mmCIF file of C-alpha atoms in Angstrom:
data_model
loop_
_atom_site.group_PDB
_atom_site.id
_atom_site.type_symbol
_atom_site.label_atom_id
_atom_site.label_comp_id
_atom_site.label_asym_id
_atom_site.label_seq_id
_atom_site.Cartn_x
_atom_site.Cartn_y
_atom_site.Cartn_z
ATOM 1 C CA ARG A 1 104.655 120.416 -5.907
ATOM 2 C CA GLU A 2 105.540 123.963 -4.970
ATOM 3 C CA ARG A 3 109.129 125.156 -4.699
ATOM 4 C CA ALA A 4 109.849 128.492 -3.053
ATOM 5 C CA PRO A 5 113.130 130.317 -2.397
ATOM 6 C CA GLY A 6 114.950 129.029 0.667
ATOM 7 C CA ASP A 7 114.984 129.974 4.298
ATOM 8 C CA ASP A 8 117.852 132.411 3.778
ATOM 9 C CA LEU A 9 115.413 134.759 2.036
ATOM 10 C CA PRO A 10 112.812 136.246 4.404
ATOM 11 C CA ASP A 11 109.042 136.058 3.918
ATOM 12 C CA ARG A 12 108.847 139.703 2.877
ATOM 13 C CA VAL A 13 110.990 138.827 -0.136
ATOM 14 C CA THR A 14 109.663 135.428 -1.175
ATOM 15 C CA ARG A 15 105.974 136.056 -0.641
ATOM 16 C CA SER A 16 105.526 139.713 -1.520
ATOM 17 C CA VAL A 17 102.297 139.856 -3.565
ATOM 18 C CA SER A 18 103.324 143.098 -5.233
ATOM 19 C CA SER A 19 106.740 141.985 -6.422
ATOM 20 C CA VAL A 20 106.832 138.194 -6.733
ATOM 21 C CA ARG A 21 105.868 136.839 -10.111
ATOM 22 C CA THR A 22 104.514 133.287 -9.790
ATOM 23 C CA ALA A 23 104.348 131.345 -13.032
ATOM 24 C CA GLY A 24 102.539 128.076 -13.605
ATOM 25 C CA ILE A 25 104.825 125.931 -15.741
ATOM 26 C CA THR A 26 103.442 122.648 -17.037
ATOM 27 C CA PRO A 27 105.088 119.745 -18.879
ATOM 28 C CA SER A 28 104.319 118.900 -22.477
ATOM 29 C CA ALA A 29 103.258 115.432 -23.569
ATOM 30 C CA GLY A 30 106.927 114.586 -24.037
ATOM 31 C CA GLY A 31 107.740 115.436 -20.446
ATOM 32 C CA LYS A 32 109.538 118.700 -21.195
ATOM 33 C CA PHE A 33 108.499 121.933 -19.534
ATOM 34 C CA LEU A 34 106.929 124.704 -21.577
ATOM 35 C CA LEU A 35 107.060 128.342 -20.582
ATOM 36 C CA PRO A 36 103.792 130.303 -20.575
ATOM 37 C CA GLU A 37 103.427 133.379 -22.762
ATOM 38 C CA SER A 38 103.162 135.575 -19.652
ATOM 39 C CA LEU A 39 106.800 134.832 -18.909
ATOM 40 C CA THR A 40 108.286 134.795 -22.378
ATOM 41 C CA THR A 41 106.884 138.137 -23.469
ATOM 42 C CA ASP A 42 109.155 140.209 -21.217
ATOM 43 C CA ARG A 43 112.316 138.119 -21.012
ATOM 44 C CA SER A 44 115.009 137.166 -23.484
ATOM 45 C CA ALA A 45 114.837 133.769 -25.120
ATOM 46 C CA ALA A 46 118.234 132.922 -23.632
ATOM 47 C CA THR A 47 117.003 133.641 -20.117
ATOM 48 C CA MET A 48 113.890 131.544 -20.653
ATOM 49 C CA ARG A 49 115.972 128.635 -21.926
ATOM 50 C CA THR A 50 117.965 128.843 -18.712
ATOM 51 C CA TYR A 51 114.811 128.625 -16.603
ATOM 52 C CA SER A 52 113.299 125.740 -18.567
ATOM 53 C CA ALA A 53 116.566 123.777 -18.594
ATOM 54 C CA ALA A 54 116.861 124.074 -14.831
ATOM 55 C CA LEU A 55 113.271 122.968 -14.324
ATOM 56 C CA ASN A 56 113.726 120.001 -16.612
ATOM 57 C CA ARG A 57 116.836 119.103 -14.623
ATOM 58 C CA ILE A 58 114.762 119.087 -11.412
ATOM 59 C CA TYR A 59 111.913 117.048 -12.847
ATOM 60 C CA SER A 60 113.751 114.549 -15.064
ATOM 61 C CA GLY A 61 112.294 111.549 -13.236
ATOM 62 C CA ALA A 62 111.103 108.196 -14.503
ATOM 63 C CA LYS A 63 109.421 108.056 -17.879
ATOM 64 C CA GLY A 64 105.679 108.084 -17.689
ATOM 65 C CA ALA A 65 105.589 109.653 -14.249
ATOM 66 C CA VAL A 66 102.835 112.195 -13.723
ATOM 67 C CA GLN A 67 104.492 115.612 -13.552
ATOM 68 C CA PRO A 68 102.530 118.111 -11.434
ATOM 69 C CA MET A 69 102.427 121.835 -12.069
ATOM 70 C CA VAL A 70 105.533 123.671 -10.904
ATOM 71 C CA THR A 71 105.353 127.014 -9.149
ATOM 72 C CA MET A 72 108.449 129.097 -9.859
ATOM 73 C CA HIS A 73 109.112 132.291 -7.958
ATOM 74 C CA ILE A 74 110.726 135.204 -9.763
ATOM 75 C CA GLN A 75 111.060 138.500 -7.974
ATOM 76 C CA GLU A 76 112.140 141.757 -9.567
ATOM 77 C CA GLY A 77 112.271 145.205 -8.040
ATOM 78 C CA ARG A 78 114.289 148.319 -7.316
ATOM 79 C CA ILE A 79 116.301 149.075 -4.180
ATOM 80 C CA PRO A 80 117.199 152.566 -2.921
ATOM 81 C CA VAL A 81 120.974 152.946 -2.621
ATOM 82 C CA THR A 82 123.318 155.888 -2.263
ATOM 83 C CA GLY A 83 122.813 157.933 -5.426
ATOM 84 C CA GLY A 84 119.649 156.341 -6.796
ATOM 85 C CA LYS A 85 117.866 153.010 -7.177
ATOM 86 C CA VAL A 86 119.208 149.712 -8.479
ATOM 87 C CA TRP A 87 117.285 146.974 -10.276
ATOM 88 C CA TYR A 88 117.510 143.386 -9.033
ATOM 89 C CA ARG A 89 116.077 139.950 -9.766
ATOM 90 C CA VAL A 90 115.811 136.926 -7.473
ATOM 91 C CA VAL A 91 115.075 133.530 -9.007
ATOM 92 C CA GLY A 92 115.333 130.084 -7.549
ATOM 93 C CA ALA A 93 114.348 127.489 -5.053
ATOM 94 C CA GLY A 94 115.844 125.339 -2.338
ATOM 95 C CA ARG A 95 116.958 125.728 1.232
ATOM 96 C CA THR A 96 120.649 126.241 0.487
ATOM 97 C CA VAL A 97 122.539 129.536 0.843
ATOM 98 C CA PRO A 98 121.685 132.106 -1.888
ATOM 99 C CA LEU A 99 124.199 133.152 -4.543
ATOM 100 C CA LEU A 100 124.709 136.926 -4.884
ATOM 101 C CA THR A 101 126.400 137.953 -8.135
ATOM 102 C CA LEU A 102 128.517 141.014 -8.931
ATOM 103 C CA HIS A 103 128.807 141.807 -12.635
ATOM 104 C CA GLY A 104 131.781 143.240 -14.470
ATOM 105 C CA GLY A 105 132.510 146.467 -16.270
ATOM 106 C CA PRO A 106 132.269 148.629 -14.310
ATOM 107 C CA GLY A 107 128.934 149.309 -15.947
ATOM 108 C CA ALA A 108 128.400 146.016 -17.785
ATOM 109 C CA GLY A 109 125.099 145.096 -16.157
ATOM 110 C CA HIS A 110 123.752 141.692 -15.157
ATOM 111 C CA ASP A 111 122.809 140.432 -18.638
ATOM 112 C CA TYR A 112 125.827 138.265 -19.459
ATOM 113 C CA LEU A 113 125.587 136.513 -16.057
ATOM 114 C CA GLU A 114 122.061 135.192 -16.694
ATOM 115 C CA SER A 115 123.457 131.712 -17.385
ATOM 116 C CA LEU A 116 124.172 131.408 -13.649
ATOM 117 C CA GLU A 117 120.419 131.275 -13.092
ATOM 118 C CA ALA A 118 120.696 127.613 -14.123
ATOM 119 C CA LEU A 119 121.425 127.032 -10.429
ATOM 120 C CA LEU A 120 117.866 128.111 -9.559
ATOM 121 C CA ASP A 121 116.786 124.526 -8.938
ATOM 122 C CA GLU A 122 118.758 124.315 -5.700
ATOM 123 C CA ARG A 123 119.210 127.871 -4.430
ATOM 124 C CA ALA A 124 118.116 131.459 -4.904
ATOM 125 C CA VAL A 125 120.282 133.349 -7.406
ATOM 126 C CA ILE A 126 120.381 137.142 -7.138
ATOM 127 C CA LEU A 127 121.395 139.358 -10.061
ATOM 128 C CA TYR A 128 121.431 143.137 -9.888
ATOM 129 C CA ASP A 129 122.575 146.022 -12.040
ATOM 130 C CA GLN A 130 124.986 148.221 -10.145
ATOM 131 C CA LEU A 131 124.091 151.900 -10.086
ATOM 132 C CA GLY A 132 124.819 153.654 -13.364
ATOM 133 C CA CYS A 133 124.051 150.850 -15.811
ATOM 134 C CA GLY A 134 121.493 148.451 -17.216
ATOM 135 C CA LEU A 135 118.039 148.727 -15.671
ATOM 136 C CA SER A 136 119.251 150.762 -12.695
ATOM 137 C CA ASP A 137 119.289 154.551 -12.389
ATOM 138 C CA LYS A 138 122.035 156.360 -14.304
ATOM 139 C CA PRO A 139 122.684 159.609 -12.453
ATOM 140 C CA ASP A 140 124.958 162.122 -14.171
ATOM 141 C CA ASP A 141 127.344 162.443 -11.231
ATOM 142 C CA ARG A 142 130.932 161.266 -11.624
ATOM 143 C CA SER A 143 131.559 161.614 -7.880
ATOM 144 C CA LEU A 144 129.451 158.471 -7.374
ATOM 145 C CA TRP A 145 131.752 156.222 -9.361
ATOM 146 C CA THR A 146 134.204 155.025 -6.711
ATOM 147 C CA ILE A 147 134.957 151.534 -5.479
ATOM 148 C CA ASP A 148 134.089 152.547 -1.914
ATOM 149 C CA ARG A 149 130.553 153.547 -2.918
ATOM 150 C CA PHE A 150 130.088 150.279 -4.807
ATOM 151 C CA VAL A 151 131.252 148.313 -1.750
ATOM 152 C CA HIS A 152 128.642 150.124 0.329
ATOM 153 C CA GLU A 153 126.061 149.356 -2.374
ATOM 154 C CA VAL A 154 126.602 145.610 -1.866
ATOM 155 C CA ASP A 155 125.666 146.043 1.797
ATOM 156 C CA GLU A 156 122.628 148.107 0.829
ATOM 157 C CA VAL A 157 121.422 145.355 -1.509
ATOM 158 C CA ARG A 158 121.984 142.672 1.128
ATOM 159 C CA ASP A 159 120.173 144.690 3.782
ATOM 160 C CA ALA A 160 117.186 145.381 1.516
ATOM 161 C CA LEU A 161 116.793 141.713 0.567
ATOM 162 C CA GLY A 162 117.559 140.330 4.021
ATOM 163 C CA LEU A 163 120.553 138.344 2.749
ATOM 164 C CA GLU A 164 122.145 137.417 6.050
ATOM 165 C CA ARG A 165 124.152 134.536 4.553
ATOM 166 C CA ILE A 166 125.405 134.433 0.968
ATOM 167 C CA HIS A 167 127.790 132.841 -1.445
ATOM 168 C CA LEU A 168 129.435 135.812 -3.220
ATOM 169 C CA PHE A 169 130.292 135.633 -6.934
ATOM 170 C CA GLY A 170 132.315 138.325 -8.712
ATOM 171 C CA GLN A 171 133.337 138.303 -12.380
ATOM 172 C CA SER A 172 136.001 140.618 -13.882
ATOM 173 C CA TRP A 173 135.453 144.057 -12.278
ATOM 174 C CA GLY A 174 132.928 142.267 -10.092
ATOM 175 C CA GLY A 175 135.868 140.251 -8.771
ATOM 176 C CA TRP A 176 137.748 143.425 -7.849
ATOM 177 C CA LEU A 177 134.606 144.637 -6.107
ATOM 178 C CA ALA A 178 134.221 141.281 -4.326
ATOM 179 C CA ILE A 179 137.832 141.416 -3.090
ATOM 180 C CA GLU A 180 137.359 144.952 -1.832
ATOM 181 C CA TYR A 181 134.090 143.922 -0.177
ATOM 182 C CA MET A 182 135.723 140.964 1.572
ATOM 183 C CA LEU A 183 138.460 143.237 2.913
ATOM 184 C CA SER A 184 135.729 145.267 4.630
ATOM 185 C CA LYS A 185 135.143 142.187 6.857
ATOM 186 C CA PRO A 186 131.454 141.593 6.084
ATOM 187 C CA HIS A 187 129.397 139.115 8.065
ATOM 188 C CA GLY A 188 127.641 136.111 6.596
ATOM 189 C CA VAL A 189 129.723 135.471 3.462
ATOM 190 C CA VAL A 190 129.967 131.670 3.279
ATOM 191 C CA SER A 191 132.186 131.459 0.191
ATOM 192 C CA LEU A 192 133.723 133.567 -2.561
ATOM 193 C CA THR A 193 134.013 132.873 -6.287
ATOM 194 C CA LEU A 194 136.397 135.030 -8.306
ATOM 195 C CA ALA A 195 135.858 134.506 -12.029
ATOM 196 C CA SER A 196 138.283 135.937 -14.598
ATOM 197 C CA THR A 197 139.684 138.645 -12.368
ATOM 198 C CA SER A 198 142.924 139.806 -10.753
ATOM 199 C CA ALA A 199 144.432 141.148 -7.550
ATOM 200 C CA SER A 200 145.525 144.402 -9.167
ATOM 201 C CA THR A 201 144.938 146.602 -12.175
ATOM 202 C CA GLY A 202 148.666 146.752 -12.819
ATOM 203 C CA GLN A 203 149.102 143.027 -13.381
ATOM 204 C CA PHE A 204 146.029 142.900 -15.625
ATOM 205 C CA VAL A 205 147.327 145.759 -17.802
ATOM 206 C CA HIS A 206 150.792 144.179 -17.962
ATOM 207 C CA GLU A 207 149.360 140.833 -19.028
ATOM 208 C CA ALA A 208 146.962 142.419 -21.537
ATOM 209 C CA GLN A 209 149.925 144.155 -23.162
ATOM 210 C CA LYS A 210 151.522 140.763 -23.755
ATOM 211 C CA LEU A 211 148.344 139.647 -25.520
ATOM 212 C CA ILE A 212 148.376 142.788 -27.663
ATOM 213 C CA ASP A 213 151.975 142.043 -28.618
ATOM 214 C CA ASP A 214 150.828 138.669 -29.960
ATOM 215 C CA LEU A 215 148.388 140.277 -32.422
ATOM 216 C CA PRO A 216 149.323 140.650 -36.108
ATOM 217 C CA PRO A 217 151.842 143.530 -36.541
ATOM 218 C CA ASP A 218 149.381 145.905 -38.231
ATOM 219 C CA MET A 219 146.814 145.469 -35.463
ATOM 220 C CA ARG A 220 149.417 145.760 -32.752
ATOM 221 C CA GLU A 221 150.640 149.022 -34.231
ATOM 222 C CA ALA A 222 147.098 150.332 -34.660
ATOM 223 C CA LEU A 223 146.413 149.809 -30.961
ATOM 224 C CA HIS A 224 149.694 151.347 -29.850
ATOM 225 C CA HIS A 225 149.242 154.377 -32.098
ATOM 226 C CA GLY A 226 145.582 154.811 -31.208
ATOM 227 C CA ASN A 227 146.298 154.669 -27.473
ATOM 228 C CA GLU A 228 149.043 157.285 -27.762
ATOM 229 C CA ALA A 229 146.964 159.583 -29.967
ATOM 230 C CA GLN A 230 143.675 158.734 -28.194
ATOM 231 C CA THR A 231 142.064 158.065 -31.580
ATOM 232 C CA TYR A 232 139.869 155.272 -30.330
ATOM 233 C CA ASP A 233 137.347 155.634 -33.164
ATOM 234 C CA ASP A 234 139.917 155.204 -35.942
ATOM 235 C CA PRO A 235 138.763 152.309 -38.168
ATOM 236 C CA ALA A 236 142.097 150.491 -37.892
ATOM 237 C CA TYR A 237 141.983 150.809 -34.101
ATOM 238 C CA VAL A 238 138.384 149.549 -33.971
ATOM 239 C CA ARG A 239 139.281 146.510 -36.111
ATOM 240 C CA ALA A 240 142.263 145.674 -33.913
ATOM 241 C CA ALA A 241 140.234 146.039 -30.734
ATOM 242 C CA ALA A 242 137.553 143.745 -32.180
ATOM 243 C CA GLU A 243 140.196 141.115 -32.908
ATOM 244 C CA PHE A 244 141.474 141.377 -29.318
ATOM 245 C CA TYR A 245 137.938 140.966 -27.981
ATOM 246 C CA GLN A 246 137.279 137.921 -30.173
ATOM 247 C CA ARG A 247 140.468 136.279 -28.973
ATOM 248 C CA HIS A 248 140.431 137.255 -25.313
ATOM 249 C CA VAL A 249 136.929 138.326 -24.202
ATOM 250 C CA CYS A 250 134.683 135.688 -25.803
ATOM 251 C CA ARG A 251 135.732 133.169 -28.445
ATOM 252 C CA LEU A 252 132.196 132.191 -29.452
ATOM 253 C CA ASP A 253 131.036 133.319 -32.900
ATOM 254 C CA PRO A 254 128.547 134.872 -32.848
ATOM 255 C CA TRP A 255 128.585 136.220 -29.325
ATOM 256 C CA PRO A 256 125.629 135.127 -27.156
ATOM 257 C CA GLU A 257 122.721 137.554 -27.020
ATOM 258 C CA PRO A 258 123.159 138.343 -23.275
ATOM 259 C CA LEU A 259 126.777 139.335 -23.937
ATOM 260 C CA LEU A 260 125.671 141.621 -26.767
ATOM 261 C CA ARG A 261 123.283 143.327 -24.349
ATOM 262 C CA THR A 262 126.167 143.769 -21.938
ATOM 263 C CA GLY A 263 128.182 145.402 -24.716
ATOM 264 C CA GLU A 264 125.307 147.822 -25.301
ATOM 265 C CA ASN A 265 125.298 148.679 -21.589
ATOM 266 C CA LEU A 266 128.968 149.663 -21.796
ATOM 267 C CA GLU A 267 128.595 151.874 -24.866
ATOM 268 C CA GLY A 268 129.381 155.418 -23.687
ATOM 269 C CA ASN A 269 128.764 154.359 -20.075
ATOM 270 C CA GLN A 270 129.874 157.045 -17.610
ATOM 271 C CA VAL A 271 130.821 154.550 -14.911
ATOM 272 C CA TYR A 272 133.084 152.622 -17.284
ATOM 273 C CA LEU A 273 134.713 155.750 -18.690
ATOM 274 C CA THR A 274 135.288 157.214 -15.222
ATOM 275 C CA MET A 275 136.614 154.124 -13.472
ATOM 276 C CA ASN A 276 138.181 152.136 -16.319
ATOM 277 C CA GLY A 277 138.759 154.075 -19.524
ATOM 278 C CA PRO A 278 137.932 153.913 -23.237
ATOM 279 C CA ASN A 279 138.302 150.117 -23.619
ATOM 280 C CA GLU A 280 139.256 146.868 -21.902
ATOM 281 C CA PHE A 281 143.029 147.256 -22.158
ATOM 282 C CA THR A 282 143.387 151.022 -21.674
ATOM 283 C CA VAL A 283 142.814 151.565 -17.953
ATOM 284 C CA VAL A 284 143.236 155.289 -17.253
ATOM 285 C CA GLY A 285 140.325 155.822 -14.847
ATOM 286 C CA ASN A 286 140.310 155.926 -11.060
ATOM 287 C CA LEU A 287 140.951 152.157 -10.872
ATOM 288 C CA LYS A 288 144.326 152.412 -12.614
ATOM 289 C CA ASP A 289 146.320 152.131 -9.372
ATOM 290 C CA TRP A 290 144.050 149.637 -7.577
ATOM 291 C CA ASP A 291 146.123 146.840 -5.977
ATOM 292 C CA ARG A 292 145.170 144.438 -3.184
ATOM 293 C CA THR A 293 147.869 141.821 -3.782
ATOM 294 C CA ASP A 294 149.437 142.323 -0.347
ATOM 295 C CA ARG A 295 146.084 141.917 1.427
ATOM 296 C CA LEU A 296 144.801 138.738 -0.202
ATOM 297 C CA GLY A 297 145.758 136.756 2.889
ATOM 298 C CA GLU A 298 143.007 138.559 4.794
ATOM 299 C CA ILE A 299 140.398 136.661 2.768
ATOM 300 C CA THR A 300 139.794 133.471 4.745
ATOM 301 C CA VAL A 301 136.522 132.053 3.360
ATOM 302 C CA PRO A 302 136.667 129.141 0.893
ATOM 303 C CA THR A 303 137.395 130.686 -2.496
ATOM 304 C CA LEU A 304 136.981 129.341 -6.031
ATOM 305 C CA ILE A 305 139.123 131.053 -8.684
ATOM 306 C CA THR A 306 138.316 130.463 -12.365
ATOM 307 C CA VAL A 307 140.039 131.654 -15.525
ATOM 308 C CA GLY A 308 140.003 130.941 -19.250
ATOM 309 C CA ARG A 309 143.079 129.727 -21.093
ATOM 310 C CA TYR A 310 142.796 132.722 -23.459
ATOM 311 C CA ASP A 311 141.462 135.182 -20.868
ATOM 312 C CA GLU A 312 142.280 138.884 -21.165
ATOM 313 C CA ILE A 313 142.807 138.699 -17.379
ATOM 314 C CA THR A 314 145.286 135.908 -17.865
ATOM 315 C CA PRO A 315 146.004 132.687 -15.940
ATOM 316 C CA ALA A 316 149.025 134.476 -14.426
ATOM 317 C CA CYS A 317 146.585 136.844 -12.700
ATOM 318 C CA ALA A 318 144.580 133.881 -11.406
ATOM 319 C CA GLU A 319 147.763 132.287 -10.060
ATOM 320 C CA THR A 320 148.480 135.459 -8.072
ATOM 321 C CA LEU A 321 145.043 135.201 -6.480
ATOM 322 C CA HIS A 322 145.515 131.497 -5.761
ATOM 323 C CA ARG A 323 148.889 132.048 -4.088
ATOM 324 C CA GLY A 324 147.594 134.923 -2.007
ATOM 325 C CA ILE A 325 144.252 133.540 -0.775
ATOM 326 C CA PRO A 326 145.007 130.711 1.678
ATOM 327 C CA ASN A 327 141.762 128.733 1.390
ATOM 328 C CA SER A 328 141.434 128.798 -2.389
ATOM 329 C CA GLU A 329 141.283 126.493 -5.386
ATOM 330 C CA LEU A 330 141.950 127.322 -9.033
ATOM 331 C CA HIS A 331 140.308 125.953 -12.179
ATOM 332 C CA LEU A 332 141.408 126.675 -15.758
ATOM 333 C CA PHE A 333 138.874 126.445 -18.620
ATOM 334 C CA GLU A 334 140.824 125.313 -21.663
ATOM 335 C CA GLN A 335 138.341 126.441 -24.334
ATOM 336 C CA SER A 336 137.480 129.851 -22.888
ATOM 337 C CA ALA A 337 138.597 133.441 -22.841
ATOM 338 C CA HIS A 338 137.068 135.954 -20.386
ATOM 339 C CA CYS A 339 133.551 134.465 -20.247
ATOM 340 C CA ALA A 340 133.953 130.785 -19.328
ATOM 341 C CA HIS A 341 130.443 130.792 -17.854
ATOM 342 C CA LEU A 342 129.158 131.475 -21.408
ATOM 343 C CA GLU A 343 131.825 129.686 -23.438
ATOM 344 C CA GLU A 344 131.725 126.436 -21.420
ATOM 345 C CA PRO A 345 128.484 126.844 -19.459
ATOM 346 C CA ALA A 346 127.814 123.204 -18.580
ATOM 347 C CA LYS A 347 131.316 122.685 -17.193
ATOM 348 C CA PHE A 348 131.296 126.049 -15.434
ATOM 349 C CA ASN A 349 127.953 125.523 -13.716
ATOM 350 C CA ALA A 350 128.888 121.972 -12.716
ATOM 351 C CA LEU A 351 132.106 123.263 -11.156
ATOM 352 C CA LEU A 352 130.294 126.043 -9.320
ATOM 353 C CA ARG A 353 127.572 123.676 -8.079
ATOM 354 C CA GLY A 354 130.161 121.258 -6.763
ATOM 355 C CA PHE A 355 132.142 123.986 -5.025
ATOM 356 C CA LEU A 356 129.083 125.439 -3.292
ATOM 357 C CA HIS A 357 127.990 121.971 -2.186
ATOM 358 C CA ARG A 358 131.425 121.169 -0.757
ATOM 359 C CA VAL A 359 131.536 124.445 1.133
ATOM 360 C CA GLU A 360 128.108 123.825 2.633
ATOM 361 C CA GLU A 361 129.209 120.326 3.633
ATOM 362 C CA GLY A 362 132.323 121.705 5.308
ATOM 363 C CA GLN A 363 134.838 120.167 2.931
ATOM 364 C CA ALA A 364 138.190 121.815 2.173
ATOM 365 C CA PRO A 365 138.974 123.253 -1.278
ATOM 366 C CA THR A 366 140.570 120.936 -3.828
ATOM 367 C CA THR A 367 143.944 121.578 -5.406
ATOM 368 C CA GLY A 368 142.277 122.742 -8.636
ATOM 369 C CA SER A 369 143.130 121.967 -12.237
#
């Protein structure tokens, strides 16, 4: 049978001959789906595993059943926005509301969010690289790197893809961007998911300092000295920062390949240096005074808040969001740091699926856990 993206994506998106890649995917003798070489040659193995797992989830029927060819729609392209063009990808099927994702950084790119494409069996999932990183244009113009321009960029992406109704997902900096976007009173946002993020830069920095204080004394001192002297390339500083990242960004060892690609996106990235600073816990860019704590009550859509037990943007930050957003629920991932969607992907995707279903069925948020 043929599965195409849902009604919330217009014909010009789902059936564009020039931009939609249609792949014939057929089951093996054992009933598992194999990906054709035409797909695997230009995508990471991790991304392809996500696609095949989702397809096998859809077609895991009775043993011995004849499994017809599946038609999967994958659309990639570039959208003109203020300052350049941004790359995007739409994958998925189903008639439910699409999921639009906002990656972190700023400047991290979409790569580490590819695991969310596991939801492609029931809805369209949209990833895009914000201007200045990843596969998007990287203009050498620091005046472009403001939160207001990025908010406008979300509207430009929605307009170009005809996304009249969306579930909005923001992770880390993407959560700050999602909050700022919601405060602009956009139309058609059905729900909001805020993953590993905060209501202000100040609380994040304060909480991160507590985590630094829990490092071994030599590493703690190396970070304090390096921040004061701005010697961020000192070997002792680099070792201490790596230890912080292993504890509080992602606890998997080794890090997943999509997260490594995200790290490469951030290396020397002008957006990150301009808006954030030299590293995760030294915020000296134009976001250093960002604070929307007092306006959280203006966000009225159903909101899912997630956080890792060991998150660099700590559970205390998530609690602030939960208290401030009236129609929200909070979930803590006990085995995760800042990337619960990678560290506990099955649990994370199950939680997100359930939340989106409940919202679409008109059910109220749960109390969380």
